[in-house]
Amino acid sequence: MRVVIAEDDALLREGLALLLGGEGFEVAAAVPDPDAFMKAVAEHHPDVAVVDVRMPPTHTDEGIKAAVEARRLHPELAVLVLSAYVEQAFATELLAGGASGIGYLLKERVGRVGEFMTALERVAAGGTAIDPEVVAQLFTRRDGPLDRLTTRELEVLALMAEGLGNTAIAERLVVTEGAVHKHIRSIFAKLDLSPADRVDRRVAAVLHYLDA
């Protein structure tokens, strides 16, 4: 699997390249800025990109903007964004174009190699991986449509936001898959997400969660 890394910190950039190369990824390019990242994506057509949120020249949101633009130009590209802090607005912006093959992790997660690789592989396979710390902070903000949800439904939605499927959610909450399915149907109903809307209701529910 081919990967492009965009990270302005040289030590972290080289560390990621060594880690991913050792895990069997083909590191096509490891670059320090958004312009080089966009060129690398166009040249190498990677399966997945690992992108820092804050990169030159202003070190604010260049990385997230580059990730969104790369996804617009290459919809098949999976993207895992790394951030030093919980910045839910960036997570929401990244997911707004669709959550398939999207991840948002705190940089500290990179040091936990197993967790990082699990998230990267999930994203590369077309799944979603939102950092548990982002979810935990958002979990305390119950307002708007989320007021309609029960505590258990919020727990299910939080795990959906982390990218877990029904089986994994059932195992985490120690309930049956049937119970999880029932909770998800209730979440969709309370958030006014209809099958007739022609949208991925799971993604839409997660976006409601992040927007809150």
PDB file of C-alpha atoms in Angstrom:
ATOM      1  CA  MET A   1       0.000   0.000   0.000  1.00  0.00           C
ATOM      2  CA  ARG A   2       1.444   3.353  -1.078  1.00  0.00           C
ATOM      3  CA  VAL A   3       1.501   6.279   1.377  1.00  0.00           C
ATOM      4  CA  VAL A   4       2.498   9.959   1.244  1.00  0.00           C
ATOM      5  CA  ILE A   5       3.466  11.770   4.460  1.00  0.00           C
ATOM      6  CA  ALA A   6       3.134  15.540   4.900  1.00  0.00           C
ATOM      7  CA  GLU A   7       4.724  16.754   8.158  1.00  0.00           C
ATOM      8  CA  ASP A   8       6.922  19.807   8.696  1.00  0.00           C
ATOM      9  CA  ASP A   9       8.677  18.400  11.782  1.00  0.00           C
ATOM     10  CA  ALA A  10      11.648  16.576  10.240  1.00  0.00           C
ATOM     11  CA  LEU A  11      12.082  14.175  13.162  1.00  0.00           C
ATOM     12  CA  LEU A  12       8.431  13.100  13.158  1.00  0.00           C
ATOM     13  CA  ARG A  13       8.352  12.959   9.358  1.00  0.00           C
ATOM     14  CA  GLU A  14      11.342  10.623   9.187  1.00  0.00           C
ATOM     15  CA  GLY A  15      10.065   8.620  12.138  1.00  0.00           C
ATOM     16  CA  LEU A  16       6.725   8.053  10.418  1.00  0.00           C
ATOM     17  CA  ALA A  17       8.482   7.050   7.220  1.00  0.00           C
ATOM     18  CA  LEU A  18      10.593   4.479   9.067  1.00  0.00           C
ATOM     19  CA  LEU A  19       7.597   3.170  11.024  1.00  0.00           C
ATOM     20  CA  LEU A  20       5.356   2.770   7.998  1.00  0.00           C
ATOM     21  CA  GLY A  21       8.134   1.311   5.881  1.00  0.00           C
ATOM     22  CA  GLY A  22       8.765  -1.230   8.604  1.00  0.00           C
ATOM     23  CA  GLU A  23       5.061  -2.117   8.669  1.00  0.00           C
ATOM     24  CA  GLY A  24       5.045  -2.939   4.974  1.00  0.00           C
ATOM     25  CA  PHE A  25       3.812   0.371   3.517  1.00  0.00           C
ATOM     26  CA  GLU A  26       5.497   1.819   0.445  1.00  0.00           C
ATOM     27  CA  VAL A  27       6.426   5.375   1.451  1.00  0.00           C
ATOM     28  CA  ALA A  28       6.255   7.161  -1.897  1.00  0.00           C
ATOM     29  CA  ALA A  29       7.122  10.592  -0.472  1.00  0.00           C
ATOM     30  CA  ALA A  30       7.653  12.344   2.867  1.00  0.00           C
ATOM     31  CA  VAL A  31       7.356  16.111   2.432  1.00  0.00           C
ATOM     32  CA  PRO A  32       7.420  19.220   4.689  1.00  0.00           C
ATOM     33  CA  ASP A  33       4.743  21.519   3.248  1.00  0.00           C
ATOM     34  CA  PRO A  34       1.316  21.608   1.549  1.00  0.00           C
ATOM     35  CA  ASP A  35       2.598  22.438  -1.940  1.00  0.00           C
ATOM     36  CA  ALA A  36       4.991  19.504  -1.951  1.00  0.00           C
ATOM     37  CA  PHE A  37       2.190  17.315  -0.592  1.00  0.00           C
ATOM     38  CA  MET A  38      -0.192  18.205  -3.430  1.00  0.00           C
ATOM     39  CA  LYS A  39       2.554  17.532  -5.993  1.00  0.00           C
ATOM     40  CA  ALA A  40       3.395  14.191  -4.369  1.00  0.00           C
ATOM     41  CA  VAL A  41      -0.243  13.081  -4.409  1.00  0.00           C
ATOM     42  CA  ALA A  42      -0.589  14.001  -8.090  1.00  0.00           C
ATOM     43  CA  GLU A  43       2.663  12.234  -8.967  1.00  0.00           C
ATOM     44  CA  HIS A  44       2.472   9.072  -6.884  1.00  0.00           C
ATOM     45  CA  HIS A  45      -1.286   8.436  -6.579  1.00  0.00           C
ATOM     46  CA  PRO A  46      -1.008   7.070  -3.027  1.00  0.00           C
ATOM     47  CA  ASP A  47      -3.650   4.889  -1.386  1.00  0.00           C
ATOM     48  CA  VAL A  48      -3.458   6.898   1.841  1.00  0.00           C
ATOM     49  CA  ALA A  49      -1.917  10.158   3.044  1.00  0.00           C
ATOM     50  CA  VAL A  50      -0.814  11.087   6.566  1.00  0.00           C
ATOM     51  CA  VAL A  51      -1.071  14.876   6.925  1.00  0.00           C
ATOM     52  CA  ASP A  52      -0.232  17.319   9.738  1.00  0.00           C
ATOM     53  CA  VAL A  53      -2.938  19.930  10.384  1.00  0.00           C
ATOM     54  CA  ARG A  54      -0.521  22.824  10.950  1.00  0.00           C
ATOM     55  CA  MET A  55       2.133  23.344   8.290  1.00  0.00           C
ATOM     56  CA  PRO A  56       4.030  26.262   6.670  1.00  0.00           C
ATOM     57  CA  PRO A  57       3.785  29.069   5.993  1.00  0.00           C
ATOM     58  CA  THR A  58       1.452  30.159   8.834  1.00  0.00           C
ATOM     59  CA  HIS A  59       1.214  26.895  10.780  1.00  0.00           C
ATOM     60  CA  THR A  60      -2.560  27.288  11.239  1.00  0.00           C
ATOM     61  CA  ASP A  61      -4.770  25.238   8.942  1.00  0.00           C
ATOM     62  CA  GLU A  62      -2.686  24.695   5.804  1.00  0.00           C
ATOM     63  CA  GLY A  63      -2.572  20.956   6.339  1.00  0.00           C
ATOM     64  CA  ILE A  64      -6.315  20.500   6.724  1.00  0.00           C
ATOM     65  CA  LYS A  65      -6.961  22.671   3.674  1.00  0.00           C
ATOM     66  CA  ALA A  66      -4.496  20.625   1.650  1.00  0.00           C
ATOM     67  CA  ALA A  67      -6.132  17.400   2.838  1.00  0.00           C
ATOM     68  CA  VAL A  68      -9.593  18.633   1.843  1.00  0.00           C
ATOM     69  CA  GLU A  69      -8.310  19.803  -1.554  1.00  0.00           C
ATOM     70  CA  ALA A  70      -6.481  16.522  -2.151  1.00  0.00           C
ATOM     71  CA  ARG A  71      -9.700  14.635  -1.425  1.00  0.00           C
ATOM     72  CA  ARG A  72     -11.593  16.906  -3.823  1.00  0.00           C
ATOM     73  CA  LEU A  73      -9.118  16.240  -6.623  1.00  0.00           C
ATOM     74  CA  HIS A  74      -8.587  12.573  -5.758  1.00  0.00           C
ATOM     75  CA  PRO A  75     -11.799  11.236  -4.139  1.00  0.00           C
ATOM     76  CA  GLU A  76     -10.318   7.756  -3.823  1.00  0.00           C
ATOM     77  CA  LEU A  77      -7.511   9.026  -1.545  1.00  0.00           C
ATOM     78  CA  ALA A  78      -7.745   7.993   2.101  1.00  0.00           C
ATOM     79  CA  VAL A  79      -6.473  10.662   4.506  1.00  0.00           C
ATOM     80  CA  LEU A  80      -5.341  10.435   8.123  1.00  0.00           C
ATOM     81  CA  VAL A  81      -4.839  13.885   9.641  1.00  0.00           C
ATOM     82  CA  LEU A  82      -2.597  14.423  12.676  1.00  0.00           C
ATOM     83  CA  SER A  83      -3.064  17.283  15.133  1.00  0.00           C
ATOM     84  CA  ALA A  84      -1.255  18.306  18.308  1.00  0.00           C
ATOM     85  CA  TYR A  85      -4.518  19.491  19.883  1.00  0.00           C
ATOM     86  CA  VAL A  86      -8.231  18.718  19.828  1.00  0.00           C
ATOM     87  CA  GLU A  87      -9.597  20.972  17.089  1.00  0.00           C
ATOM     88  CA  GLN A  88     -13.110  19.723  16.388  1.00  0.00           C
ATOM     89  CA  ALA A  89     -13.769  22.395  13.761  1.00  0.00           C
ATOM     90  CA  PHE A  90     -11.008  20.862  11.633  1.00  0.00           C
ATOM     91  CA  ALA A  91     -12.391  17.362  12.171  1.00  0.00           C
ATOM     92  CA  THR A  92     -15.808  18.562  11.020  1.00  0.00           C
ATOM     93  CA  GLU A  93     -14.326  20.325   7.967  1.00  0.00           C
ATOM     94  CA  LEU A  94     -12.488  17.180   6.971  1.00  0.00           C
ATOM     95  CA  LEU A  95     -15.584  14.991   7.332  1.00  0.00           C
ATOM     96  CA  ALA A  96     -17.902  17.411   5.552  1.00  0.00           C
ATOM     97  CA  GLY A  97     -17.031  15.932   2.166  1.00  0.00           C
ATOM     98  CA  GLY A  98     -17.846  12.414   3.327  1.00  0.00           C
ATOM     99  CA  ALA A  99     -16.319  10.215   6.003  1.00  0.00           C
ATOM    100  CA  SER A 100     -15.213   7.246   3.909  1.00  0.00           C
ATOM    101  CA  GLY A 101     -11.470   6.805   4.268  1.00  0.00           C
ATOM    102  CA  ILE A 102     -11.008   9.662   6.734  1.00  0.00           C
ATOM    103  CA  GLY A 103      -9.183   9.807  10.063  1.00  0.00           C
ATOM    104  CA  TYR A 104      -8.341  12.501  12.610  1.00  0.00           C
ATOM    105  CA  LEU A 105      -5.849  11.603  15.352  1.00  0.00           C
ATOM    106  CA  LEU A 106      -3.869  13.441  17.974  1.00  0.00           C
ATOM    107  CA  LYS A 107      -0.108  13.227  17.400  1.00  0.00           C
ATOM    108  CA  GLU A 108       0.394  11.556  20.757  1.00  0.00           C
ATOM    109  CA  ARG A 109      -1.423   8.552  19.277  1.00  0.00           C
ATOM    110  CA  VAL A 110       1.511   7.997  16.897  1.00  0.00           C
ATOM    111  CA  GLY A 111       3.622   6.923  19.878  1.00  0.00           C
ATOM    112  CA  ARG A 112       1.116   4.185  20.601  1.00  0.00           C
ATOM    113  CA  VAL A 113       2.102   2.232  17.532  1.00  0.00           C
ATOM    114  CA  GLY A 114      -0.633  -0.392  17.740  1.00  0.00           C
ATOM    115  CA  GLU A 115      -3.419   2.203  18.001  1.00  0.00           C
ATOM    116  CA  PHE A 116      -1.919   4.327  15.252  1.00  0.00           C
ATOM    117  CA  MET A 117      -1.527   1.437  12.839  1.00  0.00           C
ATOM    118  CA  THR A 118      -5.053   0.180  13.568  1.00  0.00           C
ATOM    119  CA  ALA A 119      -6.454   3.638  12.790  1.00  0.00           C
ATOM    120  CA  LEU A 120      -4.358   3.999   9.631  1.00  0.00           C
ATOM    121  CA  GLU A 121      -5.346   0.573   8.337  1.00  0.00           C
ATOM    122  CA  ARG A 122      -9.025   1.291   9.067  1.00  0.00           C
ATOM    123  CA  VAL A 123      -8.829   4.571   7.144  1.00  0.00           C
ATOM    124  CA  ALA A 124      -6.906   2.988   4.259  1.00  0.00           C
ATOM    125  CA  ALA A 125      -9.650   0.353   4.019  1.00  0.00           C
ATOM    126  CA  GLY A 126     -12.289   3.066   3.633  1.00  0.00           C
ATOM    127  CA  GLY A 127     -13.345   3.412   7.263  1.00  0.00           C
ATOM    128  CA  THR A 128     -13.383   6.319   9.702  1.00  0.00           C
ATOM    129  CA  ALA A 129     -11.122   6.910  12.711  1.00  0.00           C
ATOM    130  CA  ILE A 130     -11.768   9.878  14.994  1.00  0.00           C
ATOM    131  CA  ASP A 131      -9.438  10.188  17.982  1.00  0.00           C
ATOM    132  CA  PRO A 132     -11.111   9.042  21.219  1.00  0.00           C
ATOM    133  CA  GLU A 133      -9.939  12.251  22.919  1.00  0.00           C
ATOM    134  CA  VAL A 134     -11.777  14.346  20.320  1.00  0.00           C
ATOM    135  CA  VAL A 135     -14.874  12.236  20.882  1.00  0.00           C
ATOM    136  CA  ALA A 136     -14.513  12.490  24.676  1.00  0.00           C
ATOM    137  CA  GLN A 137     -14.397  16.294  24.596  1.00  0.00           C
ATOM    138  CA  LEU A 138     -17.342  16.514  22.238  1.00  0.00           C
ATOM    139  CA  PHE A 139     -19.255  14.025  24.385  1.00  0.00           C
ATOM    140  CA  THR A 140     -19.640  16.649  27.140  1.00  0.00           C
ATOM    141  CA  ARG A 141     -21.363  19.105  24.776  1.00  0.00           C
ATOM    142  CA  ARG A 142     -24.955  18.054  24.627  1.00  0.00           C
ATOM    143  CA  ASP A 143     -26.945  20.683  22.816  1.00  0.00           C
ATOM    144  CA  GLY A 144     -29.181  21.001  19.777  1.00  0.00           C
ATOM    145  CA  PRO A 145     -30.398  17.727  18.240  1.00  0.00           C
ATOM    146  CA  LEU A 146     -28.257  15.663  20.608  1.00  0.00           C
ATOM    147  CA  ASP A 147     -30.516  16.651  23.507  1.00  0.00           C
ATOM    148  CA  ARG A 148     -32.984  14.109  22.137  1.00  0.00           C
ATOM    149  CA  LEU A 149     -30.604  11.191  22.621  1.00  0.00           C
ATOM    150  CA  THR A 150     -30.375   9.013  25.701  1.00  0.00           C
ATOM    151  CA  THR A 151     -27.057   8.482  27.478  1.00  0.00           C
ATOM    152  CA  ARG A 152     -26.707   5.031  25.901  1.00  0.00           C
ATOM    153  CA  GLU A 153     -27.479   6.421  22.437  1.00  0.00           C
ATOM    154  CA  LEU A 154     -24.786   9.069  22.936  1.00  0.00           C
ATOM    155  CA  GLU A 155     -22.339   6.326  23.887  1.00  0.00           C
ATOM    156  CA  VAL A 156     -23.195   4.429  20.711  1.00  0.00           C
ATOM    157  CA  LEU A 157     -22.853   7.584  18.613  1.00  0.00           C
ATOM    158  CA  ALA A 158     -19.489   8.371  20.226  1.00  0.00           C
ATOM    159  CA  LEU A 159     -18.189   4.932  19.253  1.00  0.00           C
ATOM    160  CA  MET A 160     -19.583   5.400  15.744  1.00  0.00           C
ATOM    161  CA  ALA A 161     -17.559   8.626  15.574  1.00  0.00           C
ATOM    162  CA  GLU A 162     -14.429   6.662  16.493  1.00  0.00           C
ATOM    163  CA  GLY A 163     -15.090   4.502  13.451  1.00  0.00           C
ATOM    164  CA  LEU A 164     -16.302   1.338  15.168  1.00  0.00           C
ATOM    165  CA  GLY A 165     -18.755  -0.981  13.419  1.00  0.00           C
ATOM    166  CA  ASN A 166     -21.772  -2.562  15.098  1.00  0.00           C
ATOM    167  CA  THR A 167     -19.908  -5.685  16.237  1.00  0.00           C
ATOM    168  CA  ALA A 168     -17.099  -3.684  17.841  1.00  0.00           C
ATOM    169  CA  ILE A 169     -19.607  -1.333  19.509  1.00  0.00           C
ATOM    170  CA  ALA A 170     -21.470  -4.318  20.940  1.00  0.00           C
ATOM    171  CA  GLU A 171     -18.237  -5.743  22.331  1.00  0.00           C
ATOM    172  CA  ARG A 172     -17.185  -2.385  23.822  1.00  0.00           C
ATOM    173  CA  LEU A 173     -20.554  -1.830  25.532  1.00  0.00           C
ATOM    174  CA  VAL A 174     -21.046  -5.525  26.394  1.00  0.00           C
ATOM    175  CA  VAL A 175     -24.441  -5.690  24.682  1.00  0.00           C
ATOM    176  CA  THR A 176     -25.841  -7.641  21.745  1.00  0.00           C
ATOM    177  CA  GLU A 177     -25.503  -6.500  18.139  1.00  0.00           C
ATOM    178  CA  GLY A 178     -29.294  -6.416  18.028  1.00  0.00           C
ATOM    179  CA  ALA A 179     -29.308  -3.860  20.850  1.00  0.00           C
ATOM    180  CA  VAL A 180     -26.725  -1.741  19.006  1.00  0.00           C
ATOM    181  CA  HIS A 181     -28.795  -1.891  15.814  1.00  0.00           C
ATOM    182  CA  LYS A 182     -31.862  -0.775  17.769  1.00  0.00           C
ATOM    183  CA  HIS A 183     -29.983   2.155  19.305  1.00  0.00           C
ATOM    184  CA  ILE A 184     -28.670   3.235  15.893  1.00  0.00           C
ATOM    185  CA  ARG A 185     -32.175   3.149  14.386  1.00  0.00           C
ATOM    186  CA  SER A 186     -33.340   5.323  17.274  1.00  0.00           C
ATOM    187  CA  ILE A 187     -30.432   7.738  16.750  1.00  0.00           C
ATOM    188  CA  PHE A 188     -31.290   8.095  13.059  1.00  0.00           C
ATOM    189  CA  ALA A 189     -34.952   8.737  13.913  1.00  0.00           C
ATOM    190  CA  LYS A 190     -34.190  11.336  16.604  1.00  0.00           C
ATOM    191  CA  LEU A 191     -31.754  13.161  14.319  1.00  0.00           C
ATOM    192  CA  ASP A 192     -34.344  13.146  11.514  1.00  0.00           C
ATOM    193  CA  LEU A 193     -32.134  11.072   9.221  1.00  0.00           C
ATOM    194  CA  SER A 194     -34.365   9.277   6.728  1.00  0.00           C
ATOM    195  CA  PRO A 195     -33.321   6.497   4.305  1.00  0.00           C
ATOM    196  CA  ALA A 196     -35.010   8.559   1.606  1.00  0.00           C
ATOM    197  CA  ASP A 197     -32.458  11.369   2.045  1.00  0.00           C
ATOM    198  CA  ARG A 198     -29.921   9.469  -0.135  1.00  0.00           C
ATOM    199  CA  VAL A 199     -27.078  10.160   2.301  1.00  0.00           C
ATOM    200  CA  ASP A 200     -24.960   7.854   4.426  1.00  0.00           C
ATOM    201  CA  ARG A 201     -26.949   8.167   7.646  1.00  0.00           C
ATOM    202  CA  ARG A 202     -24.056   6.861   9.742  1.00  0.00           C
ATOM    203  CA  VAL A 203     -21.791   9.621   8.414  1.00  0.00           C
ATOM    204  CA  ALA A 204     -24.555  12.226   8.823  1.00  0.00           C
ATOM    205  CA  ALA A 205     -25.086  11.174  12.445  1.00  0.00           C
ATOM    206  CA  VAL A 206     -21.371  11.532  13.173  1.00  0.00           C
ATOM    207  CA  LEU A 207     -21.362  14.987  11.575  1.00  0.00           C
ATOM    208  CA  HIS A 208     -24.273  16.003  13.826  1.00  0.00           C
ATOM    209  CA  TYR A 209     -22.168  14.816  16.736  1.00  0.00           C
ATOM    210  CA  LEU A 210     -19.076  16.770  15.681  1.00  0.00           C
ATOM    211  CA  ASP A 211     -21.083  19.902  14.891  1.00  0.00           C
ATOM    212  CA  ALA A 212     -22.466  19.850  18.431  1.00  0.00           C
TER     213      ALA A 212
END
